[in-house]
């Protein structure tokens, strides 16, 4: 994509599943020589200092609990019919393919956009099948929506399904977060595993 010095991120400029919120944040992006294949941010959004519940039923502080220098964050849900499983699998595969144990310095994380159905047990069963290294977080929907919106990710109620269930519309961006606990790079849906792996290594080098 063409990069500009100032970009309205996570709205119409980048593909999302949901319609854009009116108050999407603005962030500066690096120039084309920033070294990332994804979109690098000069002043990215911070991980908020708030507490959610992880897949083991324990409290988890977003800003303080990740024990690795890099966090790769996705907002999604376990009943997502197609998009979420593919993106989560790509996040995990790219991490596993890093050489020399570098993947151990990355925490893959999913925050549920459907906490009514995504109990800790549901998250644990779902993420275990993708990659046991994942941290899965759930909590109050209003809080999660505020967290997502503060980081440029829209969440909206989706359509009802004939089965009686429902979908949840949400942004499909993946956020690369550094040791400063700010978003440093963003990948859009369709980013290849090879490109994620390359950017993971670049992000780790810069911490």
PDB file of C-alpha atoms in Angstrom:
ATOM      1  CA  UNK A   1       0.000   0.000   0.000  1.00  0.00           C
ATOM      2  CA  UNK A   2       1.108   3.614  -0.504  1.00  0.00           C
ATOM      3  CA  UNK A   3       2.330   5.103   2.748  1.00  0.00           C
ATOM      4  CA  UNK A   4       1.860   8.736   3.722  1.00  0.00           C
ATOM      5  CA  UNK A   5       3.401  10.639   6.608  1.00  0.00           C
ATOM      6  CA  UNK A   6       0.034  10.902   8.338  1.00  0.00           C
ATOM      7  CA  UNK A   7      -2.548   8.213   7.774  1.00  0.00           C
ATOM      8  CA  UNK A   8      -5.998   7.719   9.230  1.00  0.00           C
ATOM      9  CA  UNK A   9      -5.351   4.210  10.414  1.00  0.00           C
ATOM     10  CA  UNK A  10      -7.840   1.385  10.628  1.00  0.00           C
ATOM     11  CA  UNK A  11     -10.618   3.352   8.927  1.00  0.00           C
ATOM     12  CA  UNK A  12     -11.367   3.411   5.231  1.00  0.00           C
ATOM     13  CA  UNK A  13      -7.647   3.401   4.405  1.00  0.00           C
ATOM     14  CA  UNK A  14      -7.229  -0.182   5.604  1.00  0.00           C
ATOM     15  CA  UNK A  15      -9.586  -3.133   5.041  1.00  0.00           C
ATOM     16  CA  UNK A  16     -11.780  -4.125   7.978  1.00  0.00           C
ATOM     17  CA  UNK A  17     -14.831  -6.301   8.442  1.00  0.00           C
ATOM     18  CA  UNK A  18     -16.789  -3.666  10.303  1.00  0.00           C
ATOM     19  CA  UNK A  19     -17.875  -0.231   9.282  1.00  0.00           C
ATOM     20  CA  UNK A  20     -15.522   2.409  10.613  1.00  0.00           C
ATOM     21  CA  UNK A  21     -16.173   4.231  13.852  1.00  0.00           C
ATOM     22  CA  UNK A  22     -16.351   8.019  13.730  1.00  0.00           C
ATOM     23  CA  UNK A  23     -13.511   8.492  16.218  1.00  0.00           C
ATOM     24  CA  UNK A  24     -10.799   6.266  14.813  1.00  0.00           C
ATOM     25  CA  UNK A  25      -7.355   7.326  15.994  1.00  0.00           C
ATOM     26  CA  UNK A  26      -4.748   8.968  13.813  1.00  0.00           C
ATOM     27  CA  UNK A  27      -1.143   7.776  13.837  1.00  0.00           C
ATOM     28  CA  UNK A  28       2.009   8.730  11.977  1.00  0.00           C
ATOM     29  CA  UNK A  29       3.566   6.135   9.692  1.00  0.00           C
ATOM     30  CA  UNK A  30       7.183   5.625   8.777  1.00  0.00           C
ATOM     31  CA  UNK A  31       8.455   6.269   5.285  1.00  0.00           C
ATOM     32  CA  UNK A  32       8.815   3.527   2.703  1.00  0.00           C
ATOM     33  CA  UNK A  33      12.347   2.770   3.965  1.00  0.00           C
ATOM     34  CA  UNK A  34      11.265   1.900   7.502  1.00  0.00           C
ATOM     35  CA  UNK A  35      12.327  -1.718   7.044  1.00  0.00           C
ATOM     36  CA  UNK A  36       8.872  -3.223   7.600  1.00  0.00           C
ATOM     37  CA  UNK A  37       6.754  -4.951   5.002  1.00  0.00           C
ATOM     38  CA  UNK A  38       3.709  -4.008   7.061  1.00  0.00           C
ATOM     39  CA  UNK A  39       2.878  -0.438   8.033  1.00  0.00           C
ATOM     40  CA  UNK A  40       5.343   0.963  10.568  1.00  0.00           C
ATOM     41  CA  UNK A  41       4.128   3.578  13.038  1.00  0.00           C
ATOM     42  CA  UNK A  42       6.223   6.443  14.356  1.00  0.00           C
ATOM     43  CA  UNK A  43       3.927   7.086  17.308  1.00  0.00           C
ATOM     44  CA  UNK A  44       1.777   4.015  17.715  1.00  0.00           C
ATOM     45  CA  UNK A  45      -1.112   3.340  20.046  1.00  0.00           C
ATOM     46  CA  UNK A  46      -0.222   2.090  23.553  1.00  0.00           C
ATOM     47  CA  UNK A  47      -1.461  -1.116  25.120  1.00  0.00           C
ATOM     48  CA  UNK A  48      -3.787   0.250  27.821  1.00  0.00           C
ATOM     49  CA  UNK A  49      -3.047  -0.460  31.468  1.00  0.00           C
ATOM     50  CA  UNK A  50      -6.218  -2.490  32.050  1.00  0.00           C
ATOM     51  CA  UNK A  51      -7.023  -5.953  33.351  1.00  0.00           C
ATOM     52  CA  UNK A  52      -8.813  -8.731  31.486  1.00  0.00           C
ATOM     53  CA  UNK A  53      -9.155 -12.470  32.175  1.00  0.00           C
ATOM     54  CA  UNK A  54      -6.943 -15.032  30.470  1.00  0.00           C
ATOM     55  CA  UNK A  55      -7.872 -18.527  29.254  1.00  0.00           C
ATOM     56  CA  UNK A  56      -6.957 -19.976  32.663  1.00  0.00           C
ATOM     57  CA  UNK A  57      -9.374 -17.704  34.492  1.00  0.00           C
ATOM     58  CA  UNK A  58      -6.594 -15.520  35.885  1.00  0.00           C
ATOM     59  CA  UNK A  59      -6.395 -11.708  35.797  1.00  0.00           C
ATOM     60  CA  UNK A  60      -4.096 -10.414  33.072  1.00  0.00           C
ATOM     61  CA  UNK A  61      -2.871  -6.832  32.735  1.00  0.00           C
ATOM     62  CA  UNK A  62      -2.348  -5.895  29.099  1.00  0.00           C
ATOM     63  CA  UNK A  63       0.457  -3.406  29.681  1.00  0.00           C
ATOM     64  CA  UNK A  64       2.361  -5.226  32.413  1.00  0.00           C
ATOM     65  CA  UNK A  65       1.879  -8.993  32.169  1.00  0.00           C
ATOM     66  CA  UNK A  66       3.335  -9.977  28.771  1.00  0.00           C
ATOM     67  CA  UNK A  67       6.749 -11.381  29.618  1.00  0.00           C
ATOM     68  CA  UNK A  68       8.304 -11.016  26.171  1.00  0.00           C
ATOM     69  CA  UNK A  69       9.659  -7.941  24.371  1.00  0.00           C
ATOM     70  CA  UNK A  70       7.186  -8.361  21.496  1.00  0.00           C
ATOM     71  CA  UNK A  71       3.434  -8.977  21.502  1.00  0.00           C
ATOM     72  CA  UNK A  72       1.493  -9.844  18.343  1.00  0.00           C
ATOM     73  CA  UNK A  73      -2.142  -8.956  18.979  1.00  0.00           C
ATOM     74  CA  UNK A  74      -5.339  -9.831  17.134  1.00  0.00           C
ATOM     75  CA  UNK A  75      -8.950  -9.074  18.080  1.00  0.00           C
ATOM     76  CA  UNK A  76     -11.192 -12.005  17.133  1.00  0.00           C
ATOM     77  CA  UNK A  77     -13.526 -14.700  18.453  1.00  0.00           C
ATOM     78  CA  UNK A  78     -13.780 -18.459  18.589  1.00  0.00           C
ATOM     79  CA  UNK A  79     -17.029 -18.704  16.599  1.00  0.00           C
ATOM     80  CA  UNK A  80     -15.611 -16.671  13.716  1.00  0.00           C
ATOM     81  CA  UNK A  81     -16.513 -18.712  10.625  1.00  0.00           C
ATOM     82  CA  UNK A  82     -13.467 -18.138   8.430  1.00  0.00           C
ATOM     83  CA  UNK A  83     -11.274 -15.039   8.797  1.00  0.00           C
ATOM     84  CA  UNK A  84     -10.052 -15.454  12.381  1.00  0.00           C
ATOM     85  CA  UNK A  85      -8.797 -19.054  12.150  1.00  0.00           C
ATOM     86  CA  UNK A  86      -6.698 -18.253   9.094  1.00  0.00           C
ATOM     87  CA  UNK A  87      -5.138 -15.121  10.568  1.00  0.00           C
ATOM     88  CA  UNK A  88      -4.407 -16.791  13.906  1.00  0.00           C
ATOM     89  CA  UNK A  89      -2.821 -19.767  12.159  1.00  0.00           C
ATOM     90  CA  UNK A  90      -0.605 -17.431  10.131  1.00  0.00           C
ATOM     91  CA  UNK A  91       0.444 -15.532  13.279  1.00  0.00           C
ATOM     92  CA  UNK A  92       1.422 -18.811  14.939  1.00  0.00           C
ATOM     93  CA  UNK A  93       3.162 -20.328  11.919  1.00  0.00           C
ATOM     94  CA  UNK A  94       5.291 -17.230  11.315  1.00  0.00           C
ATOM     95  CA  UNK A  95       6.382 -17.276  14.963  1.00  0.00           C
ATOM     96  CA  UNK A  96       7.302 -20.970  14.859  1.00  0.00           C
ATOM     97  CA  UNK A  97       9.371 -20.491  11.706  1.00  0.00           C
ATOM     98  CA  UNK A  98      11.724 -17.971  13.305  1.00  0.00           C
ATOM     99  CA  UNK A  99      15.201 -19.409  13.686  1.00  0.00           C
ATOM    100  CA  UNK A 100      17.386 -19.653  16.804  1.00  0.00           C
ATOM    101  CA  UNK A 101      14.492 -19.687  19.238  1.00  0.00           C
ATOM    102  CA  UNK A 102      13.500 -16.094  18.427  1.00  0.00           C
ATOM    103  CA  UNK A 103       9.840 -17.059  18.507  1.00  0.00           C
ATOM    104  CA  UNK A 104      10.089 -17.521  22.276  1.00  0.00           C
ATOM    105  CA  UNK A 105      10.505 -13.759  22.569  1.00  0.00           C
ATOM    106  CA  UNK A 106       7.070 -13.141  21.042  1.00  0.00           C
ATOM    107  CA  UNK A 107       3.714 -13.454  22.833  1.00  0.00           C
ATOM    108  CA  UNK A 108       0.881 -14.162  20.377  1.00  0.00           C
ATOM    109  CA  UNK A 109      -2.353 -12.805  21.826  1.00  0.00           C
ATOM    110  CA  UNK A 110      -6.057 -12.779  20.959  1.00  0.00           C
ATOM    111  CA  UNK A 111      -8.561 -10.540  22.718  1.00  0.00           C
ATOM    112  CA  UNK A 112     -12.102 -11.839  22.274  1.00  0.00           C
ATOM    113  CA  UNK A 113     -14.612  -9.627  20.509  1.00  0.00           C
ATOM    114  CA  UNK A 114     -17.374 -11.996  21.670  1.00  0.00           C
ATOM    115  CA  UNK A 115     -16.867 -12.435  25.429  1.00  0.00           C
ATOM    116  CA  UNK A 116     -20.463 -13.601  25.944  1.00  0.00           C
ATOM    117  CA  UNK A 117     -19.523 -16.895  24.291  1.00  0.00           C
ATOM    118  CA  UNK A 118     -15.753 -16.832  24.719  1.00  0.00           C
ATOM    119  CA  UNK A 119     -15.375 -18.032  28.284  1.00  0.00           C
ATOM    120  CA  UNK A 120     -11.866 -18.822  29.533  1.00  0.00           C
ATOM    121  CA  UNK A 121     -12.490 -22.526  28.907  1.00  0.00           C
ATOM    122  CA  UNK A 122     -13.693 -21.862  25.358  1.00  0.00           C
ATOM    123  CA  UNK A 123     -10.625 -19.748  24.636  1.00  0.00           C
ATOM    124  CA  UNK A 124      -8.302 -22.373  26.118  1.00  0.00           C
ATOM    125  CA  UNK A 125      -9.727 -25.188  23.960  1.00  0.00           C
ATOM    126  CA  UNK A 126      -9.694 -23.048  20.813  1.00  0.00           C
ATOM    127  CA  UNK A 127      -6.206 -21.575  21.119  1.00  0.00           C
ATOM    128  CA  UNK A 128      -4.602 -24.837  22.242  1.00  0.00           C
ATOM    129  CA  UNK A 129      -5.387 -26.248  18.806  1.00  0.00           C
ATOM    130  CA  UNK A 130      -3.694 -23.303  17.070  1.00  0.00           C
ATOM    131  CA  UNK A 131      -0.663 -22.701  19.276  1.00  0.00           C
ATOM    132  CA  UNK A 132      -0.377 -23.277  23.046  1.00  0.00           C
ATOM    133  CA  UNK A 133       1.786 -20.154  23.249  1.00  0.00           C
ATOM    134  CA  UNK A 134      -1.253 -17.949  22.608  1.00  0.00           C
ATOM    135  CA  UNK A 135      -2.603 -15.782  25.396  1.00  0.00           C
ATOM    136  CA  UNK A 136      -6.386 -15.557  25.082  1.00  0.00           C
ATOM    137  CA  UNK A 137      -8.205 -12.764  26.866  1.00  0.00           C
ATOM    138  CA  UNK A 138     -11.854 -12.153  27.613  1.00  0.00           C
ATOM    139  CA  UNK A 139     -13.818  -9.763  29.815  1.00  0.00           C
ATOM    140  CA  UNK A 140     -16.494  -7.110  29.736  1.00  0.00           C
ATOM    141  CA  UNK A 141     -17.558  -6.275  26.164  1.00  0.00           C
ATOM    142  CA  UNK A 142     -17.723  -2.530  26.784  1.00  0.00           C
ATOM    143  CA  UNK A 143     -14.165  -2.566  28.128  1.00  0.00           C
ATOM    144  CA  UNK A 144     -12.897  -4.678  25.231  1.00  0.00           C
ATOM    145  CA  UNK A 145     -14.589  -2.374  22.728  1.00  0.00           C
ATOM    146  CA  UNK A 146     -12.933   0.652  24.343  1.00  0.00           C
ATOM    147  CA  UNK A 147      -9.554  -1.097  24.262  1.00  0.00           C
ATOM    148  CA  UNK A 148      -9.979  -2.005  20.593  1.00  0.00           C
ATOM    149  CA  UNK A 149     -11.184   1.449  19.600  1.00  0.00           C
ATOM    150  CA  UNK A 150      -8.264   3.077  21.423  1.00  0.00           C
ATOM    151  CA  UNK A 151      -5.953   1.019  19.209  1.00  0.00           C
ATOM    152  CA  UNK A 152      -7.841   1.735  15.996  1.00  0.00           C
ATOM    153  CA  UNK A 153      -9.816  -1.525  15.787  1.00  0.00           C
ATOM    154  CA  UNK A 154     -13.590  -1.243  15.297  1.00  0.00           C
ATOM    155  CA  UNK A 155     -15.945  -3.818  16.834  1.00  0.00           C
ATOM    156  CA  UNK A 156     -19.620  -3.944  15.899  1.00  0.00           C
ATOM    157  CA  UNK A 157     -22.536  -6.324  16.284  1.00  0.00           C
ATOM    158  CA  UNK A 158     -22.841  -8.451  13.164  1.00  0.00           C
ATOM    159  CA  UNK A 159     -25.703 -10.200  11.433  1.00  0.00           C
ATOM    160  CA  UNK A 160     -27.901 -12.876  12.940  1.00  0.00           C
ATOM    161  CA  UNK A 161     -27.460 -16.333  11.453  1.00  0.00           C
ATOM    162  CA  UNK A 162     -30.254 -18.775  10.470  1.00  0.00           C
ATOM    163  CA  UNK A 163     -28.931 -21.140  13.143  1.00  0.00           C
ATOM    164  CA  UNK A 164     -29.820 -18.576  15.810  1.00  0.00           C
ATOM    165  CA  UNK A 165     -26.225 -17.571  16.369  1.00  0.00           C
ATOM    166  CA  UNK A 166     -24.599 -14.346  15.285  1.00  0.00           C
ATOM    167  CA  UNK A 167     -21.433 -12.950  13.814  1.00  0.00           C
ATOM    168  CA  UNK A 168     -19.249 -10.178  15.235  1.00  0.00           C
ATOM    169  CA  UNK A 169     -17.800  -7.593  12.859  1.00  0.00           C
ATOM    170  CA  UNK A 170     -14.308  -6.482  13.820  1.00  0.00           C
ATOM    171  CA  UNK A 171     -11.131  -5.100  12.342  1.00  0.00           C
ATOM    172  CA  UNK A 172      -8.835  -7.729  10.886  1.00  0.00           C
ATOM    173  CA  UNK A 173      -5.514  -5.949  11.439  1.00  0.00           C
ATOM    174  CA  UNK A 174      -2.724  -7.649  13.381  1.00  0.00           C
ATOM    175  CA  UNK A 175      -0.751  -5.376  15.691  1.00  0.00           C
ATOM    176  CA  UNK A 176       2.969  -5.760  16.395  1.00  0.00           C
ATOM    177  CA  UNK A 177       3.774  -4.290  19.815  1.00  0.00           C
ATOM    178  CA  UNK A 178       7.257  -3.599  21.119  1.00  0.00           C
ATOM    179  CA  UNK A 179       8.872  -3.514  24.550  1.00  0.00           C
ATOM    180  CA  UNK A 180       7.539   0.022  25.052  1.00  0.00           C
ATOM    181  CA  UNK A 181       4.072  -1.582  24.846  1.00  0.00           C
ATOM    182  CA  UNK A 182       3.117   0.594  21.889  1.00  0.00           C
ATOM    183  CA  UNK A 183       2.022  -0.596  18.453  1.00  0.00           C
ATOM    184  CA  UNK A 184       5.058  -0.341  16.170  1.00  0.00           C
ATOM    185  CA  UNK A 185       3.816  -2.137  13.053  1.00  0.00           C
ATOM    186  CA  UNK A 186       0.441  -3.135  11.595  1.00  0.00           C
ATOM    187  CA  UNK A 187      -0.296  -5.972   9.191  1.00  0.00           C
ATOM    188  CA  UNK A 188      -3.489  -6.140   7.166  1.00  0.00           C
ATOM    189  CA  UNK A 189      -5.476  -9.229   6.241  1.00  0.00           C
ATOM    190  CA  UNK A 190      -3.723 -11.198   3.523  1.00  0.00           C
ATOM    191  CA  UNK A 191      -0.166 -10.569   4.743  1.00  0.00           C
ATOM    192  CA  UNK A 192       1.787 -13.738   3.980  1.00  0.00           C
ATOM    193  CA  UNK A 193       3.438 -15.943   6.581  1.00  0.00           C
ATOM    194  CA  UNK A 194       6.818 -15.162   5.043  1.00  0.00           C
ATOM    195  CA  UNK A 195       6.234 -11.423   5.355  1.00  0.00           C
ATOM    196  CA  UNK A 196       5.045 -11.770   8.949  1.00  0.00           C
ATOM    197  CA  UNK A 197       8.155 -13.791   9.795  1.00  0.00           C
ATOM    198  CA  UNK A 198      10.418 -11.159   8.232  1.00  0.00           C
ATOM    199  CA  UNK A 199       8.720  -8.341  10.126  1.00  0.00           C
ATOM    200  CA  UNK A 200       8.753 -10.301  13.388  1.00  0.00           C
ATOM    201  CA  UNK A 201      12.538 -10.547  13.108  1.00  0.00           C
ATOM    202  CA  UNK A 202      12.827  -6.815  12.338  1.00  0.00           C
ATOM    203  CA  UNK A 203      10.595  -5.913  15.266  1.00  0.00           C
ATOM    204  CA  UNK A 204      12.626  -8.087  17.636  1.00  0.00           C
ATOM    205  CA  UNK A 205      15.890  -6.535  16.440  1.00  0.00           C
ATOM    206  CA  UNK A 206      14.606  -3.088  17.339  1.00  0.00           C
ATOM    207  CA  UNK A 207      13.734  -3.846  20.973  1.00  0.00           C
TER     208      UNK A 207
END
